[in-house]
């Protein structure tokens, strides 16, 4: 029944008994999370797979840039976000080494993050498994699942911002390539016009028994 003078009464139904359990498939969880819908993460969650899925293709795109170093700040933001996911279980979070330029050029920064995730995944899975109750449909605030979801949203955002910057760099690179292509086309058109002009001039001079080479020698002599 609605409130007096207003719409239907709103209530939080995420913890209602009988709710359909949220998905455990990570693709479905990712889709929900990126739309600010809640998930319950259990011991089946694979942080390595999540890091690889979110950042693997972006790393490849970065290697294809003319100057991958331009996206360094966004890559470092992604690295910090992965550390944030690990902090859910790590008493002392890992300190990642400074990212060398070569790691941006060859994409090796993602394997570094994957190794970090692998190192802490068993503890994370065990923690999520112990904290999960069968039939649970909502992770209470401050629970391992809820803390992980907050950290994963930070990673989602960092990956999105990296993708946006990579796209901007790709567009600038494409404009440069198009400009160079157009300049080459214009130069080739100029060469064709010059060849046609000389060919026409040679034909006209031939009527008088004069070769165009003779004219060139006279003009430079």
Short mmCIF file of N, CA and C in Angstrom, two decimals, residues 1 14 38 46 53 76 80 104 126 181 184 194:
data_model
loop_
_atom_site.label_atom_id
_atom_site.label_comp_id
_atom_site.label_asym_id
_atom_site.label_seq_id
_atom_site.Cartn_x
_atom_site.Cartn_y
_atom_site.Cartn_z
N UNK A 1 0.86 -1.19 0.00
CA UNK A 1 0.00 0.00 0.00
C UNK A 1 0.89 1.23 0.00
N UNK A 14 16.62 -6.69 -0.89
CA UNK A 14 17.76 -7.52 -1.27
C UNK A 14 17.99 -8.69 -0.33
N UNK A 38 23.87 -5.69 -7.20
CA UNK A 38 24.70 -6.38 -6.21
C UNK A 38 24.89 -7.84 -6.56
N UNK A 46 37.06 -16.25 -9.14
CA UNK A 46 38.44 -16.38 -9.61
C UNK A 46 38.98 -14.98 -9.94
N UNK A 53 40.31 -10.94 -17.80
CA UNK A 53 39.19 -10.54 -18.64
C UNK A 53 39.11 -9.02 -18.78
N UNK A 76 48.72 2.54 -14.47
CA UNK A 76 49.09 2.50 -13.05
C UNK A 76 47.84 2.53 -12.17
N UNK A 80 46.88 -0.26 -9.33
CA UNK A 80 46.48 0.06 -7.96
C UNK A 80 45.14 -0.57 -7.62
N UNK A 104 54.93 -1.48 -20.85
CA UNK A 104 53.80 -0.92 -21.60
C UNK A 104 53.88 -1.33 -23.06
N UNK A 126 39.06 -18.87 0.14
CA UNK A 126 38.72 -19.48 1.42
C UNK A 126 37.91 -18.52 2.29
N UNK A 181 48.72 9.57 -45.32
CA UNK A 181 48.20 8.92 -46.52
C UNK A 181 47.75 9.96 -47.55
N UNK A 184 50.67 11.63 -49.18
CA UNK A 184 51.28 10.76 -50.20
C UNK A 184 50.44 10.75 -51.48
N UNK A 194 52.85 16.07 -63.55
CA UNK A 194 54.13 16.48 -64.13
C UNK A 194 54.50 15.56 -65.29
#
